[in-house]
XYZ file of C-alpha atoms in Angstrom:
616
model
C 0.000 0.000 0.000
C 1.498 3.530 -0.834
C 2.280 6.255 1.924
C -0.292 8.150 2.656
C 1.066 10.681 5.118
C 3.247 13.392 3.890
C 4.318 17.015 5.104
C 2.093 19.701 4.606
C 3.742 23.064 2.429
C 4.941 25.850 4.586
C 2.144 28.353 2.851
C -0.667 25.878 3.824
C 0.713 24.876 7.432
C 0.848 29.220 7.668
C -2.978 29.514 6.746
C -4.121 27.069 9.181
C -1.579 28.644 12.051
C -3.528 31.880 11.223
C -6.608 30.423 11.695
C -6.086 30.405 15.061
C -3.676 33.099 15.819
C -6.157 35.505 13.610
C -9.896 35.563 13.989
C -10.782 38.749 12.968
C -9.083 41.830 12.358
C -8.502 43.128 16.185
C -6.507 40.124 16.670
C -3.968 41.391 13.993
C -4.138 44.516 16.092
C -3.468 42.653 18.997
C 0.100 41.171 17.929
C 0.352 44.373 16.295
C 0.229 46.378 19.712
C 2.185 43.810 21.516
C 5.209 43.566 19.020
C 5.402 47.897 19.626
C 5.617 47.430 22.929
C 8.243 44.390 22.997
C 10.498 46.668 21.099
C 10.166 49.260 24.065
C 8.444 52.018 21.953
C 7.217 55.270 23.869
C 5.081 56.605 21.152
C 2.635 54.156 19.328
C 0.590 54.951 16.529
C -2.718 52.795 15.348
C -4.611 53.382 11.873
C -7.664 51.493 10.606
C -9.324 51.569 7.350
C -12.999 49.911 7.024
C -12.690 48.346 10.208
C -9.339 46.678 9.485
C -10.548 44.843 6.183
C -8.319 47.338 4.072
C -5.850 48.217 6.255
C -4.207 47.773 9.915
C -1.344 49.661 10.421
C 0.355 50.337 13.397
C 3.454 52.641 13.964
C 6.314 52.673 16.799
C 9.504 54.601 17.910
C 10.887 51.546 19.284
C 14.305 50.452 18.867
C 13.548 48.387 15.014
C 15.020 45.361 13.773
C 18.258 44.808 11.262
C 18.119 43.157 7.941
C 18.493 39.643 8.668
C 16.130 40.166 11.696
C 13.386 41.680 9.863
C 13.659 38.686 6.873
C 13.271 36.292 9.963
C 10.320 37.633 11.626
C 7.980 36.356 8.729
C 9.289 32.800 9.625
C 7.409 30.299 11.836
C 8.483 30.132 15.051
C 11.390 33.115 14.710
C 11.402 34.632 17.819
C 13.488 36.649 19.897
C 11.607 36.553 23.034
C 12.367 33.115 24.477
C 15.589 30.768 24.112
C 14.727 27.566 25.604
C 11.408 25.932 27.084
C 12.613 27.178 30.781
C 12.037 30.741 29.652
C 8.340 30.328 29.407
C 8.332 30.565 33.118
C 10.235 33.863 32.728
C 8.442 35.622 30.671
C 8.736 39.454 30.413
C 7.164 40.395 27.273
C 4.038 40.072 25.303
C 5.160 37.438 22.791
C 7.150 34.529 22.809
C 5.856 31.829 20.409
C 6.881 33.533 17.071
C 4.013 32.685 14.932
C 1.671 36.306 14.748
C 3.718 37.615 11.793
C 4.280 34.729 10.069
C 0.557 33.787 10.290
C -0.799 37.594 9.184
C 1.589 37.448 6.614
C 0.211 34.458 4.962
C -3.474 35.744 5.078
C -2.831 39.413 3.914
C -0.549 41.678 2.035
C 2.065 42.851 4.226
C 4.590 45.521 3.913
C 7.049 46.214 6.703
C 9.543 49.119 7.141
C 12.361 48.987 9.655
C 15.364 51.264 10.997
C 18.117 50.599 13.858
C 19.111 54.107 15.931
C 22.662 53.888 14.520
C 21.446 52.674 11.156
C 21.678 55.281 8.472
C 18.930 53.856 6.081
C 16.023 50.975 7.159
C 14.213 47.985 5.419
C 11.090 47.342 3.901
C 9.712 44.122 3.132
C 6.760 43.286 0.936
C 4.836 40.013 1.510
C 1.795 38.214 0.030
C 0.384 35.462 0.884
C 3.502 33.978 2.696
C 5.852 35.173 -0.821
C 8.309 37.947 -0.298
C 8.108 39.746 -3.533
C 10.734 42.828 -2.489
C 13.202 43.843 0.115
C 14.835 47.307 -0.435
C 16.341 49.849 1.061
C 14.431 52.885 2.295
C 15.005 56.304 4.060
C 12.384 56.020 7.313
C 12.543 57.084 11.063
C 14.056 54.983 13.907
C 11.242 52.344 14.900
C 8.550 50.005 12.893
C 5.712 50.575 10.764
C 3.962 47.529 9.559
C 1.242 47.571 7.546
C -1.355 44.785 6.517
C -3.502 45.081 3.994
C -6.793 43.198 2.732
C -7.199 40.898 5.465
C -8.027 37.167 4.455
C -7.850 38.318 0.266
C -6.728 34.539 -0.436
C -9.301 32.663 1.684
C -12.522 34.147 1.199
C -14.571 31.888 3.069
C -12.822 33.396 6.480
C -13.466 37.294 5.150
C -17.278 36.397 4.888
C -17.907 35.182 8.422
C -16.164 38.547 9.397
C -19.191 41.058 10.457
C -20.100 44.508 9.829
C -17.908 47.429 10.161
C -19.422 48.766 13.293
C -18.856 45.375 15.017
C -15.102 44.636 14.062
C -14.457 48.548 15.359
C -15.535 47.533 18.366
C -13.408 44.535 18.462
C -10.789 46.277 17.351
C -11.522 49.590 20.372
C -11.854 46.400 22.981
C -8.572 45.120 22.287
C -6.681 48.944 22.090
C -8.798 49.752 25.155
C -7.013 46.306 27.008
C -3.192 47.078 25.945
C -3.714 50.758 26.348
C -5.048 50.410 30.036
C -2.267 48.210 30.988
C 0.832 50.432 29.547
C -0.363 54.103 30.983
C 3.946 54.480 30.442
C 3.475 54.902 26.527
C 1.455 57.241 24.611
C -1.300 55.476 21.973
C -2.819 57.607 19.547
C -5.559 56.025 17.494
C -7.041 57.040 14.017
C -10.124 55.634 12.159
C -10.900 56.250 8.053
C -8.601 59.630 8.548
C -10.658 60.475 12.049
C -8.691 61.148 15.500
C -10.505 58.594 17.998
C -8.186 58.295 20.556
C -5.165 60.463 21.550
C -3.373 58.851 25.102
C -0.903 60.962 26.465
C 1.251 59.128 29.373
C 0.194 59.422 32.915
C -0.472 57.280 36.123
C -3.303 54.420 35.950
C -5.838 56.458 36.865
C -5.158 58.938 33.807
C -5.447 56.238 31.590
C -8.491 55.174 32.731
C -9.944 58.716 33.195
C -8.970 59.571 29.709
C -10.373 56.581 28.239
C -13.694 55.895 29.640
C -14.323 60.041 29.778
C -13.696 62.353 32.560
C -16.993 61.018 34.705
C -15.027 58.590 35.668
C -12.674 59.584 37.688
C -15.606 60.392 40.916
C -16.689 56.728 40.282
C -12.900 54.920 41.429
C -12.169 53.428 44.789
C -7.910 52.883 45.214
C -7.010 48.932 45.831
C -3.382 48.687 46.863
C -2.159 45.640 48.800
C 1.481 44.450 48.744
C 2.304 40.659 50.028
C 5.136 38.068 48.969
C 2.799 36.342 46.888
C 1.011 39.065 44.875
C 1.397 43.008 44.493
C -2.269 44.305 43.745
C -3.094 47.834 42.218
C -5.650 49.739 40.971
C -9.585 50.662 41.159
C -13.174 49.126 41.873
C -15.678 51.731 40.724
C -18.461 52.429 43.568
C -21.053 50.259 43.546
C -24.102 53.232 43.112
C -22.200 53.032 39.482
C -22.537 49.402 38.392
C -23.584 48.685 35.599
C -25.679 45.722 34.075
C -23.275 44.651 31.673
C -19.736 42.960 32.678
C -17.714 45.741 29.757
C -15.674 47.678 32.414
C -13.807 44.832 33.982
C -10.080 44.246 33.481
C -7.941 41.825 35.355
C -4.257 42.473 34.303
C -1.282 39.775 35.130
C 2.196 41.094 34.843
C 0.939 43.714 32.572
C -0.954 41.810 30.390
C -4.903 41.330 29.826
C -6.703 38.220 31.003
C -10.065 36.709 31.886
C -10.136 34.770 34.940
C -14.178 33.788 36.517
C -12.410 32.159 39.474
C -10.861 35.806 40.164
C -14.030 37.475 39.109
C -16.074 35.875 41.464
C -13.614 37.062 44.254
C -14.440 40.547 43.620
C -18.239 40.100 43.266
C -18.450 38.514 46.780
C -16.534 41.416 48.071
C -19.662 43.441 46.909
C -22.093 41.457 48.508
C -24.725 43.244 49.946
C -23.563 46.330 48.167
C -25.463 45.887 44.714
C -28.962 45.168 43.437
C -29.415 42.331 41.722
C -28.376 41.835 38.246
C -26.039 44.651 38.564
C -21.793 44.509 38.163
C -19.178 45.638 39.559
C -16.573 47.887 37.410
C -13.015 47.343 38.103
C -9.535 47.658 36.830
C -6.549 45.708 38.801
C -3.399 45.232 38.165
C -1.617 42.570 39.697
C 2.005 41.544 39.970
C 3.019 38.204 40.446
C 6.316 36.158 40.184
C 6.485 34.440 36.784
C 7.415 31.388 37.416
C 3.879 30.990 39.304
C 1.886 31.686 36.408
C 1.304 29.577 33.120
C 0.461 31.869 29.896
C 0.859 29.430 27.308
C -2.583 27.789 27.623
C -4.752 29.407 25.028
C -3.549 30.785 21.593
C -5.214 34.340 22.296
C -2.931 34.161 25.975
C -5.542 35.793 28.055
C -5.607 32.643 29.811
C -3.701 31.976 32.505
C -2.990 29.053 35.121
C -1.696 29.739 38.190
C -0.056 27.792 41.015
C -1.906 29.045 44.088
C -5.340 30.350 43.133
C -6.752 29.946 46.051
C -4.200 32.384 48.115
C -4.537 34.834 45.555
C -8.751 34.897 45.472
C -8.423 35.588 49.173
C -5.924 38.033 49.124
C -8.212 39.659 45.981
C -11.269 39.797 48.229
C -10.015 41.047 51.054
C -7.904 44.144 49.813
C -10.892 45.016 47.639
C -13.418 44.472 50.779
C -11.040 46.708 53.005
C -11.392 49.540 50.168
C -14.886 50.032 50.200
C -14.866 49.788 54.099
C -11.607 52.461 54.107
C -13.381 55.184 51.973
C -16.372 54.560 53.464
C -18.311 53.202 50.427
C -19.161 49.832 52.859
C -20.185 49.944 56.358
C -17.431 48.820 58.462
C -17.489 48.388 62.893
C -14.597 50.211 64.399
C -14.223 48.918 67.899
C -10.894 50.774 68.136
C -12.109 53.893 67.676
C -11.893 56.475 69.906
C -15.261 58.174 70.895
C -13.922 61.476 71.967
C -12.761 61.914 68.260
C -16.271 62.918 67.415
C -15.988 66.031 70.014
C -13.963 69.079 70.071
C -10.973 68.856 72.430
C -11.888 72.129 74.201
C -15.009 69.845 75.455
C -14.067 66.814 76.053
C -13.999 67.384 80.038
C -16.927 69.659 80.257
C -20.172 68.084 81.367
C -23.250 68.547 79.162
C -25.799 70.685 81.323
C -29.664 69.476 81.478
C -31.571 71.778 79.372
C -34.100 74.515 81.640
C -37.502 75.103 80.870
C -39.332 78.574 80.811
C -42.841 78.613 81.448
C -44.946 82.001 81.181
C -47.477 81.015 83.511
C -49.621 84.802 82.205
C -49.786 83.369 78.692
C -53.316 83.460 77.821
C -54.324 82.231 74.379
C -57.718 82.666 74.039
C -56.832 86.425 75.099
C -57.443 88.940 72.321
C -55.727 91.842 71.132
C -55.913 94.590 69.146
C -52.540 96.101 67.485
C -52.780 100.084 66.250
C -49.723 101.676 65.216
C -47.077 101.040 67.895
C -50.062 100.362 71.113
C -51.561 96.829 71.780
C -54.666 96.822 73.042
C -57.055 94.593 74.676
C -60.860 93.441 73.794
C -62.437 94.107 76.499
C -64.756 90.710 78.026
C -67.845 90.936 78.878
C -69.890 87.725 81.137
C -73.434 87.802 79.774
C -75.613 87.086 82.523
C -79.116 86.188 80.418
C -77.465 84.466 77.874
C -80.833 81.895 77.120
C -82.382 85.308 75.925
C -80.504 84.691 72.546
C -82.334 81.660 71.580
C -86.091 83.250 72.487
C -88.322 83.625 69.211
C -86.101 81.031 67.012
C -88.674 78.779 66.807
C -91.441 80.786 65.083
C -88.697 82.338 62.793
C -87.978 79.046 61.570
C -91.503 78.455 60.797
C -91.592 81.310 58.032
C -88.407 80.680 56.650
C -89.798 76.935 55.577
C -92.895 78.793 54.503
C -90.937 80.844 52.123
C -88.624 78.578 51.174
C -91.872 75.909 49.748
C -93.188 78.641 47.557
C -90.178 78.602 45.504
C -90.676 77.178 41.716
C -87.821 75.544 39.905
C -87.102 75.204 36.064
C -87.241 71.398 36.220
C -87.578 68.788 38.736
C -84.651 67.028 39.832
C -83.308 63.748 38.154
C -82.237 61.187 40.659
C -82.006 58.083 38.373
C -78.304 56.393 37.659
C -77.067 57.168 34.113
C -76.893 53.046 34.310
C -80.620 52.817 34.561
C -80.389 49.841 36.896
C -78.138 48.855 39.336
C -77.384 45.506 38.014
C -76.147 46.998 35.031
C -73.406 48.886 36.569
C -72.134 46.296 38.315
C -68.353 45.557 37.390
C -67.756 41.850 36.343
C -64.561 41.218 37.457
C -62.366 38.893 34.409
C -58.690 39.275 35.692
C -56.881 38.537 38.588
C -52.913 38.820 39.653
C -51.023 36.112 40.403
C -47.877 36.663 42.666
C -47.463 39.804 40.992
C -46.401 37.916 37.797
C -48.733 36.148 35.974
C -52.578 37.861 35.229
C -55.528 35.102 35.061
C -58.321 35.610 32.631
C -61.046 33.552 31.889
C -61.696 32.294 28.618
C -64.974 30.592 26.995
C -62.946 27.678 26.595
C -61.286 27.188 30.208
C -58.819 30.003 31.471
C -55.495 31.881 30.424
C -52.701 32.822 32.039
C -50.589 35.463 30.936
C -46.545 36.626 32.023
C -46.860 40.486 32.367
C -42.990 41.098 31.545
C -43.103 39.174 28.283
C -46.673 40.116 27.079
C -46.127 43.821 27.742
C -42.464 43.477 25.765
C -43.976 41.722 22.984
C -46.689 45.075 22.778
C -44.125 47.855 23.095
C -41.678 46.054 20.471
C -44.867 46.005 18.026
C -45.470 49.464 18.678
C -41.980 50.993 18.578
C -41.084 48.761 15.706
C -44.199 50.732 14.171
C -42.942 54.092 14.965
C -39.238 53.836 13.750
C -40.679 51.508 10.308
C -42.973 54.130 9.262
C -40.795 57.024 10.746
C -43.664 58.885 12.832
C -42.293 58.388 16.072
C -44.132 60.967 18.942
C -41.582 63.136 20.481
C -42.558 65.162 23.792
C -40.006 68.276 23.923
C -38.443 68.500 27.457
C -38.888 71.680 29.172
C -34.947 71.711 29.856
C -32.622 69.512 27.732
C -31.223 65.920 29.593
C -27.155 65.776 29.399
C -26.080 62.446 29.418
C -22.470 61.932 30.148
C -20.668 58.415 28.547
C -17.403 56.878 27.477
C -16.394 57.250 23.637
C -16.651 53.762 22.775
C -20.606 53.999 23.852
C -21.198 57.498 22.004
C -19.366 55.459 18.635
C -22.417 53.237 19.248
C -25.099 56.074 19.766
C -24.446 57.726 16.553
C -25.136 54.624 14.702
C -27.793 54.445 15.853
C -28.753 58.117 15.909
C -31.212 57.866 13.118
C -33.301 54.652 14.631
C -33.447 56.904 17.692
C -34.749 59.600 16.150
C -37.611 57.646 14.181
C -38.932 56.491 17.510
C -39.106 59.380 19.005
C -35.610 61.056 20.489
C -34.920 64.458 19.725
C -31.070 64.931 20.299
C -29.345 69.009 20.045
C -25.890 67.618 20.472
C -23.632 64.526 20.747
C -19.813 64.949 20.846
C -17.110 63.772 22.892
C -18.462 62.739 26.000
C -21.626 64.434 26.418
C -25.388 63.352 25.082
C -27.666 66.300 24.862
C -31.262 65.058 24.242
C -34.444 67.475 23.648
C -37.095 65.537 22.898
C -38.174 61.945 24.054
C -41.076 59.370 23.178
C -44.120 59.891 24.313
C -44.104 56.865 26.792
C -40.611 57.331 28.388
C -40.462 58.542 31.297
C -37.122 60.378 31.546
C -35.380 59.152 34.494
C -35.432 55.741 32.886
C -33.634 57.398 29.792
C -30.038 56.558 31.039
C -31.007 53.056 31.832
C -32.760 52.617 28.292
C -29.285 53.814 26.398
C -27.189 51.195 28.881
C -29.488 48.218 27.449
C -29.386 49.192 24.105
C -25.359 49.779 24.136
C -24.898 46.480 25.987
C -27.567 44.403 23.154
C -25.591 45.872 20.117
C -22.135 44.396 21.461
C -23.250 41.088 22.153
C -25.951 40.991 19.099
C -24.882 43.064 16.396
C -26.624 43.514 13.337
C -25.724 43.442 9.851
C -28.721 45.390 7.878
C -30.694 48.971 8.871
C -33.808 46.469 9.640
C -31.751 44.076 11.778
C -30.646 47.791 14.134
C -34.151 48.834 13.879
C -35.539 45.349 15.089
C -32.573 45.105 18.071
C -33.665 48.840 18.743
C -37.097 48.107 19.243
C -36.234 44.881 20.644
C -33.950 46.231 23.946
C -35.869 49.418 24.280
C -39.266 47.075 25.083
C -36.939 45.096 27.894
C -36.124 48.024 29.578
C -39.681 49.581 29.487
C -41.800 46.448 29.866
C -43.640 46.195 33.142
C -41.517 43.973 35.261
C -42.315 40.469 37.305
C -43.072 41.703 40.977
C -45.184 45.265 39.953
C -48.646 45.198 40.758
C -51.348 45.926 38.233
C -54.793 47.398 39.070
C -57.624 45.768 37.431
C -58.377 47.978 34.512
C -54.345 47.760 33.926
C -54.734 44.290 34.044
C -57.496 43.586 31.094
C -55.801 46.780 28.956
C -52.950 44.479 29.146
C -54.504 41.603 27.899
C -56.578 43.062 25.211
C -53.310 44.844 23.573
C -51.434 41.891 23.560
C -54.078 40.053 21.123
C -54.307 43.087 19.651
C -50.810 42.476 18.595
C -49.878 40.788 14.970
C -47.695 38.130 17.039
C -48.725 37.616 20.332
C -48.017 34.022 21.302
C -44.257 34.276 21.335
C -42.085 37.495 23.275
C -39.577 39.310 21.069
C -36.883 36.778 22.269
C -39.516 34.151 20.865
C -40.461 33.112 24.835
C -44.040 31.979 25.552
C -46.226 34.899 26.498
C -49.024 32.724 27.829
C -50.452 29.221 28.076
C -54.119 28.248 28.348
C -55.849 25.342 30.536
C -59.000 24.009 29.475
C -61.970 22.704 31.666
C -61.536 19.066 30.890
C -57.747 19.768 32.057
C -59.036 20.833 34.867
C -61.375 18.075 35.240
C -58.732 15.618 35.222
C -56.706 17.419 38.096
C -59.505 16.493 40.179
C -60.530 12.760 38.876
């Protein structure tokens, strides 16, 4: 029988590397990023064009690579990071494995330029697919600028799964927003289809965050600092009256580096027990420093997984330093019982002995007394004891007699009508159809047997219909706010808001201004109450990053879709009964009212021979 196994050509070995090293276009500016900062650049420049799908190219001042070394990084498994296997537990840089260039380079067309400090002239390298097609000399500034160009061009299967634009950018801000955060040492500037998004000057941590996340942010952190032999910790939890419903602003960071640890997570959340409503998060960013050769990073090809040897030390040391934060600034309450009492007096009256208080009584005080105030004098009513006081009441009775003969001589227009505008009372009896159950379910009775109804899904189900109306046919009802709500957010959420400015506006926003980090909005629905207008934009940010859509009727349906969950009339809220049957009448009033907009049931029936059986 012939051989059937035989080695696979360095181009195709490449493509399948990349399939794992690059996913989508933020990974390439991952590896990008991390290969700047391995080089020990101070100044690092990103560019994007069409979300990465035309172009990724990110410039450093770092300290560039010679001829031979900048031929070699396009090989698999060239690297300069690591010797041997022991340095994996040594590990001081981003990289080590040597297979992010060589794997872009097979999937795109890259072109590389190059130049050592003391080198007079640098090297650029153009690659395609894997094949070097020129190396030449060029005249460029000390550091690296590597460009790739139309990601995945030779496997198009790979470039169709990728999504829209608006999703990869966010991809791509999540992973600047992770290497930025944990360098605040070296300045990032970022630019988007020729626009300025981000511009990162160098500072302290809480800079960094500050100028990320917008300047809102800075009132909202809580300083974690804890130093043992085992672990180093540093950073911020954000208070927990700002948590948010969505896990975005949480960053663990090992040794500088971004990962995603539950175990760890989990250590922070049960710090905040008792401090946050359900379904809430907390916000953090921590920095923690341990010894290297406790940690594993090569576990997962992305490396934001990481084992380490002790995890159970370092979840309790987590908990507790973030636990004695919140008690230390006062955001938890915390019992003192070393504290001194006489701290909460003035010194000067610490000795003296409180007196007990004296009252004054003016035993004169008459209030039934009158007076009489003219000009500057007060004078007194003078009170007079009647002596025949039953003479008042003498002749009343005969008076009264000719007042109720005057009174029945009187004629009116019309005798009075004292009959109900129900005719009978049996007709105006209410017949009572609905009843709450457990604040959560409404009963109704049915020819057939009886129906039970879920009051959060029903009433989503009939504000999706009805907003999905408004922003399809574009006459969304606007009511104008007397003064105009200013909404204050990061710049990664107001990217997302003025995508979806226009499906806003069709359902009834009116907004004067949105730039940097401030949301001016004039006008809202009719049905929006505005303190929930903050809370509806936080659903609708969070929905688009983990469901994003493709078309202008996909964002219109999500639009509809999250704006209905945050609006709907939630399990636990009591209905009156006319609330109760309006409820029930819209929703088969609605086109689809069996199924929720998540397609969850909205109600189930029972009929009477069901019932009979429960009793056979």
């Amino acid at each position: 029988m012939a051989d059937i196994i035989q080695l696979l050509p360095d181009h195709v070995a490449n493509q399948i590397a990349a399939g794992e090293v690059v996913q989508r276009p933020s990974s390439v500016v991952k590896e990008l990023l991390e290969n700047a900062i391995d080089a020990e650049a101070t100044i690092i420049k990103l560019i994007i064009k069409d979300a990465g799908k035309t172009l990724v190219q990110v410039i450093d001042n770092g300290k560039g690579m010679s001829t031979t070394d900048a031929r070699l990084s396009f090989e698999r498994h060239a690297t300069s990071k690591i010797r041997t296997a022991d340095d994996l537990f040594q590990l001081h840089t981003k990289g080590f494995r040597g297979e992010a260039l060589a794997s872009i380079a097979a999937i795109a067309h890259v072109e590389l330029k190059t130049k050592q400090e003391h080198d007079d002239v640098g090297n650029a390298i153009i690659i395609e697919g894997s094949t070097i097609v020129s190396q030449d000399v060029v005249v460029t500034p000390k550091g690296t600028s590597i460009s790739v160009k139309n990601l995945f061009f030779n496997i198009p299967a790979r470039r169709n799964f990728l999504k829209s634009n608006a999703v990869e950018l966010r991809h791509i801000i999540d992973e600047f927003h992770r290497v930025a955060l944990a360098h605040p040492n070296i300045s990032f500037s970022f630019y988007n289809n020729g626009s300025d998004v981000f511009n990162l000057p160098t500072g302290n941590y809480r800079q960094r965050i500050v100028a990320i996340f917008g300047s809102k942010t800075n009132e909202k952190l809580v300083p974690v600092e804890e130093t043992t032999e085992v672990l180093k910790i540093a950073g911020f939890v954000c208070k927990p009256e700002f948590s948010k419903k969505t896990r975005g602003e949480q960053y663990f960071f090992v040794n500088d580096r971004f990962i995603k640890s539950g175990y760890l997570n989990h250590a922070i959340s049960s710090a905040f027990d008792g401090l946050l409503k359900s379904g809430l998060y907390p916000s953090y960013f921590l920095y923690l420093t341990v010894n290297p050769q406790t940690i594993d990073i090569n576990i997962h090809p992305t490396k934001t997984e990481i084992k380490f040897d002790d995890e159970h030390t370092l979840y309790a040391l987590l908990r507790s330093a973030v636990k004695h934060s919140l008690g230390q600034f006062n955001i938890a309450p915390v019992l003192d019982f070393e504290r001194d009492p006489n701290l909460d007096t003035p010194y000067d009256y610490n000795k003296i002995e409180a007196n007990n208080p004296v009252i004054e009584v003016d035993r004169s005080f008459n209030p039934f007394k009158e007076t009489y105030n003219s000009g500057k004098q007060t004078t007194a009513f003078k009170t007079q004891t009647l002596t025949n006081w039953d003479s008042l009441y003498v002749g009343l009775e005969s008076k009264g007699n000719d007042f109720r003969k005057e009174f029945s001589e009187v004629h009116f227009e019309s005798e009075e009508s004292t009959e109900s505008i129900f005719g009978t009372t049996s007709q105006a009896e209410y017949v009572q159809t609905t009843y709450q159950l457990h604040n959560k379910y409404i009963v109704s009775t049915i020819k057939s047997g009886m129906l039970i109804l879920d009051q959060y899904r029903a009433h989503q189900r009939i504000l999706y219909e009805d907003f999905l109306k408004c922003m399809t046919i574009k006459e969304g009802m606007s009511q104008q706010l007397l003064f105009p709500l200013e909404l204050h957010f990061s710049t990664t959420d107001i990217e997302i808001i003025k995508q979806l400015k226009q499906d806003l506006e069709h359902a009834g926003f009116v907004f004067s201004n949105i730039h940097n980090e401030i949301v001016e909005i004039m006008g809202l629905p009719v049905n929006i109450p505005e303190q929930d207008v903050r809370n509806i934009l936080e659903y609708l940010i969070s929905d688009v990053e983990n469901e994003v859509p493709n078309s202008n009727f996909s964002a219109t349906d999500l639009l509809a879709k999250s704006m209905a969950k945050s609006l709907a009339i939630k399990r636990g809220q009591s209905l009156k009964k006319d609330e109760q049957e309006h409820l029930v009448n819209s929703l088969f009033a609605c086109k689809e009212p069996n199924v929720s907009p998540n397609n969850k049931v909205t109600f189930i029936t029972m009929s009477v021979d069901e019932l009979d059986k429960k009793f056979i």
